[in-house]
Every structure is written in C-alpha cells, then in structure tokens.
Amino acid sequence: MGFEIGNHTYHHSSLKDLTPDEQRKEIVELNDLVESIIGERPVFFRAPFGQNTDESREVVKEEKMTLMNWTYGYDWEKQYQSKAAISDIMVNSPYLGDGANLLMHDRTWTAEAVPDIVKGLQDKGFEILDPAKIKTIE
C-alpha cells in the first residue's frame, strides 16, 4: 500500500525489562524478518511504551534507523474510543504544536476519524508530513 514500515519490536515487550541481548534480538530479528518479506529493512524504530534504553538506542544507530517517539496519543483510552471523541482530542490536545508526532493505532474508531483529524489539523494551519522527509538529528 506504499506505507513506511517501521520496527516496534518482535514481541512488544518493555525494553527496560529485558537484558541488552534480548533487546538487540527484539529489534534485529524483526528487521531481518521484515527484510525477508518486503526486501528492505525498516528505517524507523519506535519502542513499545516509548521506553527506549541505552541498548535500544545503540542498536537503532547500528541498524541505521531513525528513532521515533510520539508527542501524544489517546485511542487506547476508553473515553476516546469513538470517531467523535478521538477526532476532537487529536485536534484539540493541549500537546499539539509544531513538530508533534501523533500516535494512532489500527483501531476502527481511529480509522474512521482520520479524515476529520487531518482536516482539523489542516484547518489549524498544520501540515501533514510524509515520514520519508524525516531526518535523524545527530
């Protein structure tokens, strides 16, 4: 479908609860698997729960990926599990600002809300950025 494919670890474990070797395995084995399926390695990495470690940062650097995190997200919280509620909070969050990275999951209510979220953000003067334009700051 043309989407960027990122790495979010093999088992979605909290990296801070794993040994350095286990962390490395979670990241590299998934990169290997993705490459075996689509012919290229992921270029983005987002740690489960936003919990990066020194080891995960090092592996991401070795794998030449861009380390990502999010500014805010709400779609897993009960009160935002409807199209209207998630649309409203994503556009009117107090955390919305230049460079914000919005976390959204593959959920029915989120998918239904995406057009309204995009329009609401654009109406506020925000631009939706193609992830391919994101560069690592060294």
Short mmCIF file of N, CA, C and O in Angstrom, two decimals:
data_model
loop_
_atom_site.label_atom_id
_atom_site.label_comp_id
_atom_site.label_asym_id
_atom_site.label_seq_id
_atom_site.Cartn_x
_atom_site.Cartn_y
_atom_site.Cartn_z
N MET A 1 0.82 -1.21 0.00
CA MET A 1 0.00 0.00 0.00
C MET A 1 0.86 1.26 0.00
O MET A 1 0.33 2.36 0.01
N GLY A 2 2.18 1.11 0.06
CA GLY A 2 3.05 2.26 -0.01
C GLY A 2 3.41 2.90 1.32
O GLY A 2 4.06 3.93 1.35
N PHE A 3 2.98 2.31 2.42
CA PHE A 3 3.29 2.87 3.73
C PHE A 3 4.73 2.57 4.13
O PHE A 3 5.30 1.55 3.73
N GLU A 4 5.29 3.44 4.93
CA GLU A 4 6.59 3.16 5.54
C GLU A 4 6.38 2.04 6.56
O GLU A 4 5.38 2.02 7.27
N ILE A 5 7.32 1.12 6.61
CA ILE A 5 7.26 0.03 7.57
C ILE A 5 8.31 0.30 8.64
O ILE A 5 9.48 0.48 8.34
N GLY A 6 7.87 0.34 9.88
CA GLY A 6 8.78 0.60 10.98
C GLY A 6 8.90 -0.63 11.87
O GLY A 6 8.19 -1.61 11.72
N ASN A 7 9.82 -0.54 12.81
CA ASN A 7 10.08 -1.62 13.77
C ASN A 7 9.55 -1.17 15.13
O ASN A 7 9.86 -0.08 15.60
N HIS A 8 8.76 -2.02 15.75
CA HIS A 8 8.17 -1.75 17.06
C HIS A 8 8.47 -2.91 18.01
O HIS A 8 7.77 -3.12 18.99
N THR A 9 9.50 -3.67 17.68
CA THR A 9 10.00 -4.88 18.36
C THR A 9 9.17 -6.10 17.96
O THR A 9 8.03 -5.98 17.52
N TYR A 10 9.77 -7.24 18.17
CA TYR A 10 9.15 -8.50 17.78
C TYR A 10 7.95 -8.86 18.66
O TYR A 10 6.92 -9.29 18.18
N HIS A 11 8.10 -8.69 19.98
CA HIS A 11 7.06 -9.13 20.91
C HIS A 11 6.38 -8.02 21.70
O HIS A 11 5.58 -8.30 22.59
N HIS A 12 6.69 -6.75 21.42
CA HIS A 12 6.10 -5.61 22.12
C HIS A 12 6.35 -5.66 23.63
O HIS A 12 5.52 -5.31 24.45
N SER A 13 7.53 -6.11 24.02
CA SER A 13 7.91 -6.14 25.42
C SER A 13 8.47 -4.79 25.84
O SER A 13 8.98 -4.03 25.02
N SER A 14 8.39 -4.51 27.12
CA SER A 14 9.01 -3.31 27.66
C SER A 14 10.53 -3.51 27.63
O SER A 14 11.04 -4.40 28.31
N LEU A 15 11.23 -2.73 26.85
CA LEU A 15 12.68 -2.94 26.68
C LEU A 15 13.44 -2.80 27.99
O LEU A 15 14.44 -3.49 28.19
N LYS A 16 12.98 -1.95 28.87
CA LYS A 16 13.70 -1.76 30.14
C LYS A 16 13.65 -3.01 31.02
O LYS A 16 14.45 -3.14 31.94
N ASP A 17 12.76 -3.96 30.70
CA ASP A 17 12.66 -5.20 31.46
C ASP A 17 13.46 -6.34 30.83
O ASP A 17 13.46 -7.45 31.34
N LEU A 18 14.15 -6.05 29.71
CA LEU A 18 14.90 -7.08 29.00
C LEU A 18 16.40 -6.85 29.15
O LEU A 18 16.85 -5.71 29.34
N THR A 19 17.16 -7.91 29.00
CA THR A 19 18.62 -7.78 29.00
C THR A 19 19.06 -7.10 27.71
O THR A 19 18.29 -7.08 26.73
N PRO A 20 20.27 -6.57 27.67
CA PRO A 20 20.75 -5.97 26.42
C PRO A 20 20.68 -6.95 25.24
O PRO A 20 20.27 -6.56 24.14
N ASP A 21 21.04 -8.22 25.45
CA ASP A 21 20.96 -9.20 24.36
C ASP A 21 19.53 -9.43 23.90
O ASP A 21 19.26 -9.58 22.70
N GLU A 22 18.59 -9.48 24.85
CA GLU A 22 17.18 -9.67 24.50
C GLU A 22 16.65 -8.45 23.72
O GLU A 22 15.89 -8.61 22.77
N GLN A 23 17.06 -7.25 24.12
CA GLN A 23 16.64 -6.05 23.41
C GLN A 23 17.14 -6.08 21.97
O GLN A 23 16.39 -5.81 21.03
N ARG A 24 18.41 -6.41 21.81
CA ARG A 24 19.01 -6.48 20.48
C ARG A 24 18.24 -7.49 19.62
O ARG A 24 17.92 -7.22 18.46
N LYS A 25 17.93 -8.64 20.19
CA LYS A 25 17.21 -9.68 19.47
C LYS A 25 15.82 -9.19 19.05
O LYS A 25 15.39 -9.43 17.92
N GLU A 26 15.12 -8.50 19.93
CA GLU A 26 13.78 -7.97 19.62
C GLU A 26 13.81 -7.05 18.40
O GLU A 26 12.88 -7.04 17.60
N ILE A 27 14.86 -6.26 18.28
CA ILE A 27 14.95 -5.27 17.20
C ILE A 27 15.51 -5.90 15.92
O ILE A 27 14.91 -5.80 14.85
N VAL A 28 16.64 -6.56 16.03
CA VAL A 28 17.33 -7.07 14.83
C VAL A 28 16.55 -8.22 14.18
O VAL A 28 16.44 -8.28 12.96
N GLU A 29 16.01 -9.13 14.99
CA GLU A 29 15.26 -10.24 14.38
C GLU A 29 14.03 -9.75 13.64
O GLU A 29 13.67 -10.30 12.60
N LEU A 30 13.38 -8.70 14.15
CA LEU A 30 12.24 -8.17 13.41
C LEU A 30 12.70 -7.49 12.12
O LEU A 30 12.08 -7.66 11.07
N ASN A 31 13.80 -6.75 12.18
CA ASN A 31 14.34 -6.16 10.95
C ASN A 31 14.64 -7.24 9.92
O ASN A 31 14.33 -7.09 8.74
N ASP A 32 15.25 -8.34 10.37
CA ASP A 32 15.56 -9.45 9.47
C ASP A 32 14.29 -10.03 8.85
O ASP A 32 14.24 -10.31 7.65
N LEU A 33 13.26 -10.22 9.68
CA LEU A 33 12.01 -10.79 9.19
C LEU A 33 11.33 -9.86 8.18
O LEU A 33 10.90 -10.30 7.11
N VAL A 34 11.26 -8.58 8.51
CA VAL A 34 10.64 -7.63 7.59
C VAL A 34 11.39 -7.62 6.26
O VAL A 34 10.78 -7.67 5.19
N GLU A 35 12.72 -7.60 6.34
CA GLU A 35 13.51 -7.60 5.11
C GLU A 35 13.26 -8.86 4.29
O GLU A 35 13.18 -8.81 3.05
N SER A 36 13.10 -10.00 4.95
CA SER A 36 12.85 -11.25 4.22
C SER A 36 11.50 -11.24 3.52
O SER A 36 11.31 -11.92 2.51
N ILE A 37 10.57 -10.42 4.02
CA ILE A 37 9.22 -10.38 3.43
C ILE A 37 9.10 -9.30 2.36
O ILE A 37 8.55 -9.55 1.28
N ILE A 38 9.61 -8.10 2.64
CA ILE A 38 9.39 -6.99 1.69
C ILE A 38 10.66 -6.56 0.95
O ILE A 38 10.61 -5.69 0.09
N GLY A 39 11.79 -7.15 1.31
CA GLY A 39 13.02 -6.85 0.58
C GLY A 39 13.79 -5.63 1.06
O GLY A 39 14.78 -5.26 0.45
N GLU A 40 13.32 -5.01 2.13
CA GLU A 40 14.07 -3.88 2.70
C GLU A 40 13.87 -3.85 4.21
O GLU A 40 12.87 -4.34 4.73
N ARG A 41 14.86 -3.28 4.88
CA ARG A 41 14.83 -3.21 6.34
C ARG A 41 14.06 -1.97 6.78
O ARG A 41 14.06 -0.96 6.09
N PRO A 42 13.41 -2.02 7.92
CA PRO A 42 12.73 -0.83 8.43
C PRO A 42 13.72 0.32 8.65
O PRO A 42 14.88 0.09 9.00
N VAL A 43 13.24 1.53 8.44
CA VAL A 43 14.09 2.70 8.64
C VAL A 43 13.69 3.49 9.90
O VAL A 43 14.41 4.39 10.31
N PHE A 44 12.55 3.14 10.49
CA PHE A 44 12.10 3.80 11.71
C PHE A 44 11.97 2.79 12.84
O PHE A 44 11.61 1.64 12.61
N PHE A 45 12.25 3.24 14.06
CA PHE A 45 12.05 2.40 15.24
C PHE A 45 11.31 3.20 16.30
O PHE A 45 11.68 4.33 16.61
N ARG A 46 10.26 2.59 16.84
CA ARG A 46 9.55 3.17 17.99
C ARG A 46 9.42 2.08 19.05
O ARG A 46 8.84 1.04 18.81
N ALA A 47 9.99 2.35 20.20
CA ALA A 47 9.98 1.38 21.29
C ALA A 47 8.57 1.25 21.88
O ALA A 47 7.84 2.25 21.98
N PRO A 48 8.19 0.04 22.27
CA PRO A 48 6.92 -0.12 22.97
C PRO A 48 6.88 0.78 24.20
O PRO A 48 7.88 0.93 24.91
N PHE A 49 5.74 1.41 24.40
CA PHE A 49 5.50 2.27 25.56
C PHE A 49 6.42 3.50 25.57
O PHE A 49 6.52 4.19 26.57
N GLY A 50 7.12 3.75 24.48
CA GLY A 50 8.03 4.89 24.41
C GLY A 50 9.25 4.76 25.30
O GLY A 50 9.91 5.74 25.60
N GLN A 51 9.56 3.53 25.70
CA GLN A 51 10.62 3.29 26.68
C GLN A 51 11.91 2.82 26.00
O GLN A 51 12.21 1.64 25.95
N ASN A 52 12.69 3.77 25.52
CA ASN A 52 13.98 3.44 24.95
C ASN A 52 15.02 3.26 26.05
O ASN A 52 14.86 3.77 27.16
N THR A 53 16.05 2.52 25.73
CA THR A 53 17.16 2.29 26.65
C THR A 53 18.45 2.64 25.93
O THR A 53 18.45 2.86 24.71
N ASP A 54 19.55 2.68 26.66
CA ASP A 54 20.84 2.91 26.01
C ASP A 54 21.10 1.85 24.95
O ASP A 54 21.60 2.14 23.87
N GLU A 55 20.76 0.59 25.27
CA GLU A 55 20.98 -0.51 24.31
C GLU A 55 20.11 -0.34 23.07
O GLU A 55 20.59 -0.50 21.95
N SER A 56 18.83 -0.02 23.24
CA SER A 56 17.97 0.12 22.07
C SER A 56 18.45 1.27 21.19
O SER A 56 18.44 1.17 19.97
N ARG A 57 18.88 2.35 21.81
CA ARG A 57 19.40 3.48 21.04
C ARG A 57 20.64 3.07 20.23
O ARG A 57 20.81 3.47 19.08
N GLU A 58 21.50 2.27 20.83
CA GLU A 58 22.72 1.81 20.16
C GLU A 58 22.37 0.88 18.98
O GLU A 58 22.92 1.01 17.89
N VAL A 59 21.44 -0.05 19.20
CA VAL A 59 21.04 -0.96 18.13
C VAL A 59 20.40 -0.19 16.98
O VAL A 59 20.69 -0.44 15.81
N VAL A 60 19.56 0.75 17.30
CA VAL A 60 18.90 1.57 16.29
C VAL A 60 19.95 2.31 15.46
O VAL A 60 19.86 2.38 14.23
N LYS A 61 20.96 2.84 16.12
CA LYS A 61 22.04 3.53 15.41
C LYS A 61 22.79 2.55 14.50
O LYS A 61 23.04 2.85 13.33
N GLU A 62 23.13 1.37 15.02
CA GLU A 62 23.84 0.36 14.22
C GLU A 62 23.01 -0.08 13.01
O GLU A 62 23.55 -0.35 11.94
N GLU A 63 21.70 -0.16 13.20
CA GLU A 63 20.79 -0.59 12.13
C GLU A 63 20.43 0.55 11.18
O GLU A 63 19.66 0.36 10.25
N LYS A 64 20.98 1.72 11.46
CA LYS A 64 20.77 2.91 10.61
C LYS A 64 19.29 3.28 10.50
O LYS A 64 18.79 3.65 9.43
N MET A 65 18.58 3.17 11.64
CA MET A 65 17.18 3.55 11.69
C MET A 65 17.05 4.92 12.37
O MET A 65 17.95 5.35 13.10
N THR A 66 15.93 5.55 12.15
CA THR A 66 15.59 6.79 12.84
C THR A 66 14.77 6.43 14.06
O THR A 66 13.75 5.74 13.95
N LEU A 67 15.20 6.89 15.21
CA LEU A 67 14.49 6.66 16.47
C LEU A 67 13.29 7.59 16.54
O LEU A 67 13.43 8.80 16.37
N MET A 68 12.12 7.03 16.74
CA MET A 68 10.88 7.81 16.78
C MET A 68 10.24 7.68 18.16
O MET A 68 10.47 6.72 18.88
N ASN A 69 9.43 8.64 18.49
CA ASN A 69 8.55 8.55 19.64
C ASN A 69 7.32 9.38 19.30
O ASN A 69 7.19 9.85 18.18
N TRP A 70 6.43 9.55 20.22
CA TRP A 70 5.23 10.30 19.92
C TRP A 70 5.10 11.46 20.89
O TRP A 70 5.68 11.48 21.97
N THR A 71 4.31 12.44 20.47
CA THR A 71 4.01 13.59 21.31
C THR A 71 2.79 13.28 22.15
O THR A 71 2.78 13.54 23.36
N TYR A 72 1.76 12.71 21.52
CA TYR A 72 0.56 12.31 22.26
C TYR A 72 -0.24 11.30 21.47
O TYR A 72 -0.06 11.17 20.26
N GLY A 73 -1.09 10.61 22.17
CA GLY A 73 -2.00 9.63 21.57
C GLY A 73 -3.04 9.27 22.61
O GLY A 73 -2.77 9.33 23.82
N TYR A 74 -4.22 8.92 22.17
CA TYR A 74 -5.32 8.68 23.10
C TYR A 74 -6.21 7.49 22.73
O TYR A 74 -7.08 7.12 23.50
N ASP A 75 -6.04 6.91 21.56
CA ASP A 75 -7.06 6.00 21.04
C ASP A 75 -7.20 4.68 21.78
O ASP A 75 -8.11 3.92 21.53
N TRP A 76 -6.32 4.39 22.72
CA TRP A 76 -6.46 3.17 23.52
C TRP A 76 -7.24 3.44 24.81
O TRP A 76 -7.60 2.52 25.52
N GLU A 77 -7.47 4.73 25.11
CA GLU A 77 -8.20 5.09 26.33
C GLU A 77 -9.70 5.03 26.08
O GLU A 77 -10.20 5.50 25.06
N LYS A 78 -10.42 4.43 27.02
CA LYS A 78 -11.85 4.15 26.88
C LYS A 78 -12.66 5.36 26.41
O LYS A 78 -13.49 5.26 25.52
N GLN A 79 -12.41 6.53 27.02
CA GLN A 79 -13.23 7.70 26.69
C GLN A 79 -13.02 8.24 25.28
O GLN A 79 -13.78 9.08 24.81
N TYR A 80 -11.99 7.75 24.59
CA TYR A 80 -11.71 8.22 23.23
C TYR A 80 -11.93 7.14 22.17
O TYR A 80 -11.45 7.25 21.05
N GLN A 81 -12.71 6.12 22.51
CA GLN A 81 -12.92 5.03 21.58
C GLN A 81 -14.20 5.21 20.75
O GLN A 81 -15.01 4.29 20.61
N SER A 82 -14.32 6.40 20.20
CA SER A 82 -15.37 6.68 19.21
C SER A 82 -14.79 7.69 18.23
O SER A 82 -13.85 8.42 18.55
N LYS A 83 -15.36 7.71 17.04
CA LYS A 83 -14.88 8.62 16.00
C LYS A 83 -14.89 10.07 16.48
O LYS A 83 -13.90 10.79 16.32
N ALA A 84 -15.98 10.49 17.08
CA ALA A 84 -16.10 11.88 17.51
C ALA A 84 -15.11 12.23 18.61
O ALA A 84 -14.46 13.28 18.56
N ALA A 85 -15.00 11.36 19.59
CA ALA A 85 -14.12 11.65 20.72
C ALA A 85 -12.66 11.68 20.32
O ALA A 85 -11.91 12.59 20.73
N ILE A 86 -12.22 10.73 19.51
CA ILE A 86 -10.81 10.70 19.13
C ILE A 86 -10.51 11.84 18.16
O ILE A 86 -9.43 12.46 18.24
N SER A 87 -11.45 12.19 17.29
CA SER A 87 -11.25 13.34 16.39
C SER A 87 -11.04 14.61 17.19
O SER A 87 -10.12 15.39 16.94
N ASP A 88 -11.90 14.83 18.16
CA ASP A 88 -11.83 16.06 18.96
C ASP A 88 -10.53 16.17 19.73
O ASP A 88 -9.85 17.19 19.68
N ILE A 89 -10.13 15.12 20.45
CA ILE A 89 -8.93 15.22 21.28
C ILE A 89 -7.66 15.30 20.44
O ILE A 89 -6.71 16.00 20.80
N MET A 90 -7.62 14.62 19.31
CA MET A 90 -6.41 14.67 18.48
C MET A 90 -6.19 16.06 17.88
O MET A 90 -5.06 16.50 17.72
N VAL A 91 -7.26 16.76 17.59
CA VAL A 91 -7.16 18.10 17.01
C VAL A 91 -7.03 19.18 18.09
O VAL A 91 -6.43 20.22 17.86
N ASN A 92 -7.56 18.90 19.27
CA ASN A 92 -7.59 19.93 20.32
C ASN A 92 -6.76 19.59 21.55
O ASN A 92 -6.93 20.20 22.60
N SER A 93 -5.86 18.65 21.43
CA SER A 93 -4.99 18.28 22.54
C SER A 93 -4.13 19.46 22.96
O SER A 93 -3.62 20.21 22.12
N PRO A 94 -3.91 19.63 24.26
CA PRO A 94 -3.00 20.70 24.71
C PRO A 94 -1.55 20.44 24.29
O PRO A 94 -0.72 21.34 24.36
N TYR A 95 -1.25 19.23 23.84
CA TYR A 95 0.11 18.88 23.43
C TYR A 95 0.39 19.14 21.96
O TYR A 95 1.52 18.96 21.50
N LEU A 96 -0.64 19.55 21.21
CA LEU A 96 -0.46 19.82 19.79
C LEU A 96 0.42 21.05 19.61
O LEU A 96 0.18 22.09 20.20
N GLY A 97 1.44 20.89 18.79
CA GLY A 97 2.32 22.01 18.48
C GLY A 97 3.18 21.65 17.28
O GLY A 97 3.11 20.53 16.77
N ASP A 98 3.98 22.60 16.84
CA ASP A 98 4.85 22.35 15.70
C ASP A 98 5.73 21.13 15.97
O ASP A 98 6.30 21.00 17.05
N GLY A 99 5.81 20.25 15.00
CA GLY A 99 6.65 19.05 15.10
C GLY A 99 6.01 17.91 15.88
O GLY A 99 6.66 16.89 16.10
N ALA A 100 4.76 18.04 16.27
CA ALA A 100 4.10 16.97 17.03
C ALA A 100 4.02 15.69 16.21
O ALA A 100 3.81 15.73 15.00
N ASN A 101 4.21 14.58 16.88
CA ASN A 101 4.11 13.26 16.26
C ASN A 101 2.94 12.57 16.94
O ASN A 101 3.02 12.22 18.11
N LEU A 102 1.84 12.40 16.22
CA LEU A 102 0.61 11.88 16.79
C LEU A 102 0.56 10.36 16.70
O LEU A 102 0.72 9.80 15.62
N LEU A 103 0.35 9.73 17.84
CA LEU A 103 0.28 8.27 17.92
C LEU A 103 -1.16 7.82 17.71
O LEU A 103 -2.07 8.23 18.43
N MET A 104 -1.35 6.97 16.69
CA MET A 104 -2.67 6.40 16.44
C MET A 104 -2.49 4.94 16.07
O MET A 104 -1.53 4.58 15.40
N HIS A 105 -3.40 4.12 16.52
CA HIS A 105 -3.34 2.69 16.29
C HIS A 105 -4.35 2.26 15.23
O HIS A 105 -5.25 3.02 14.89
N ASP A 106 -4.21 1.03 14.79
CA ASP A 106 -5.11 0.46 13.80
C ASP A 106 -6.38 0.00 14.52
O ASP A 106 -6.57 -1.19 14.78
N ARG A 107 -7.21 0.96 14.84
CA ARG A 107 -8.48 0.71 15.53
C ARG A 107 -9.60 1.25 14.65
O ARG A 107 -9.42 2.24 13.93
N THR A 108 -10.77 0.66 14.73
CA THR A 108 -11.89 1.08 13.89
C THR A 108 -12.20 2.56 14.07
O THR A 108 -12.32 3.31 13.10
N TRP A 109 -12.35 2.99 15.33
CA TRP A 109 -12.72 4.38 15.60
C TRP A 109 -11.64 5.36 15.13
O TRP A 109 -11.95 6.46 14.68
N THR A 110 -10.40 4.94 15.20
CA THR A 110 -9.31 5.81 14.74
C THR A 110 -9.34 5.92 13.22
O THR A 110 -9.23 7.02 12.67
N ALA A 111 -9.47 4.79 12.55
CA ALA A 111 -9.51 4.80 11.08
C ALA A 111 -10.66 5.67 10.58
O ALA A 111 -10.51 6.45 9.64
N GLU A 112 -11.82 5.56 11.24
CA GLU A 112 -12.97 6.37 10.84
C GLU A 112 -12.72 7.86 11.05
O GLU A 112 -13.24 8.70 10.34
N ALA A 113 -11.89 8.19 12.05
CA ALA A 113 -11.65 9.59 12.42
C ALA A 113 -10.54 10.26 11.62
O ALA A 113 -10.46 11.50 11.61
N VAL A 114 -9.70 9.49 10.96
CA VAL A 114 -8.52 10.08 10.29
C VAL A 114 -8.88 11.24 9.36
O VAL A 114 -8.24 12.30 9.43
N PRO A 115 -9.88 11.13 8.49
CA PRO A 115 -10.18 12.29 7.63
C PRO A 115 -10.53 13.55 8.43
O PRO A 115 -10.07 14.65 8.09
N ASP A 116 -11.30 13.41 9.51
CA ASP A 116 -11.65 14.57 10.33
C ASP A 116 -10.44 15.11 11.08
O ASP A 116 -10.30 16.33 11.25
N ILE A 117 -9.56 14.22 11.52
CA ILE A 117 -8.34 14.66 12.22
C ILE A 117 -7.45 15.45 11.26
O ILE A 117 -6.99 16.55 11.58
N VAL A 118 -7.23 14.91 10.08
CA VAL A 118 -6.38 15.58 9.09
C VAL A 118 -6.97 16.95 8.75
O VAL A 118 -6.27 17.97 8.75
N LYS A 119 -8.27 17.02 8.47
CA LYS A 119 -8.91 18.29 8.13
C LYS A 119 -8.81 19.26 9.30
O LYS A 119 -8.50 20.45 9.10
N GLY A 120 -9.05 18.78 10.51
CA GLY A 120 -8.97 19.65 11.68
C GLY A 120 -7.58 20.22 11.89
O GLY A 120 -7.42 21.40 12.23
N LEU A 121 -6.57 19.40 11.68
CA LEU A 121 -5.18 19.87 11.82
C LEU A 121 -4.85 20.86 10.71
O LEU A 121 -4.23 21.91 10.96
N GLN A 122 -5.27 20.56 9.49
CA GLN A 122 -5.01 21.48 8.38
C GLN A 122 -5.75 22.81 8.59
O GLN A 122 -5.20 23.88 8.30
N ASP A 123 -6.97 22.76 9.12
CA ASP A 123 -7.72 23.98 9.40
C ASP A 123 -7.00 24.85 10.43
O ASP A 123 -7.15 26.07 10.44
N LYS A 124 -6.20 24.23 11.29
CA LYS A 124 -5.42 24.97 12.28
C LYS A 124 -4.07 25.42 11.72
O LYS A 124 -3.27 26.00 12.44
N GLY A 125 -3.82 25.11 10.47
CA GLY A 125 -2.59 25.55 9.82
C GLY A 125 -1.45 24.54 9.87
O GLY A 125 -0.32 24.85 9.47
N PHE A 126 -1.73 23.33 10.33
CA PHE A 126 -0.68 22.31 10.38
C PHE A 126 -0.59 21.57 9.05
O PHE A 126 -1.56 21.46 8.33
N GLU A 127 0.60 21.08 8.77
CA GLU A 127 0.87 20.32 7.56
C GLU A 127 1.16 18.88 7.95
O GLU A 127 1.86 18.63 8.93
N ILE A 128 0.63 17.93 7.21
CA ILE A 128 0.89 16.52 7.44
C ILE A 128 2.18 16.19 6.69
O ILE A 128 2.28 16.42 5.49
N LEU A 129 3.15 15.62 7.39
CA LEU A 129 4.47 15.37 6.81
C LEU A 129 4.62 13.91 6.40
O LEU A 129 4.28 13.00 7.15
N ASP A 130 5.14 13.71 5.22
CA ASP A 130 5.49 12.38 4.74
C ASP A 130 6.66 11.88 5.59
O ASP A 130 7.70 12.55 5.68
N PRO A 131 6.55 10.70 6.22
CA PRO A 131 7.64 10.20 7.06
C PRO A 131 8.98 10.09 6.33
O PRO A 131 10.03 10.19 6.95
N ALA A 132 8.95 9.94 5.02
CA ALA A 132 10.20 9.84 4.24
C ALA A 132 11.02 11.12 4.35
O ALA A 132 12.22 11.12 4.07
N LYS A 133 10.39 12.23 4.74
CA LYS A 133 11.10 13.50 4.86
C LYS A 133 11.75 13.69 6.22
O LYS A 133 12.46 14.65 6.44
N ILE A 134 11.48 12.79 7.15
CA ILE A 134 12.04 12.91 8.50
C ILE A 134 13.52 12.53 8.45
O ILE A 134 13.90 11.50 7.91
N LYS A 135 14.34 13.35 9.03
CA LYS A 135 15.79 13.11 9.06
C LYS A 135 16.24 12.97 10.51
O LYS A 135 15.72 13.64 11.40
N THR A 136 17.22 12.12 10.73
CA THR A 136 17.80 11.94 12.05
C THR A 136 18.66 13.15 12.38
O THR A 136 19.43 13.62 11.56
N ILE A 137 18.49 13.65 13.60
CA ILE A 137 19.34 14.76 14.08
C ILE A 137 20.48 14.14 14.84
O ILE A 137 20.32 13.42 15.80
N GLU A 138 21.68 14.41 14.38
CA GLU A 138 22.87 13.83 15.01
C GLU A 138 23.46 14.80 16.01
O GLU A 138 23.37 15.95 15.94
#
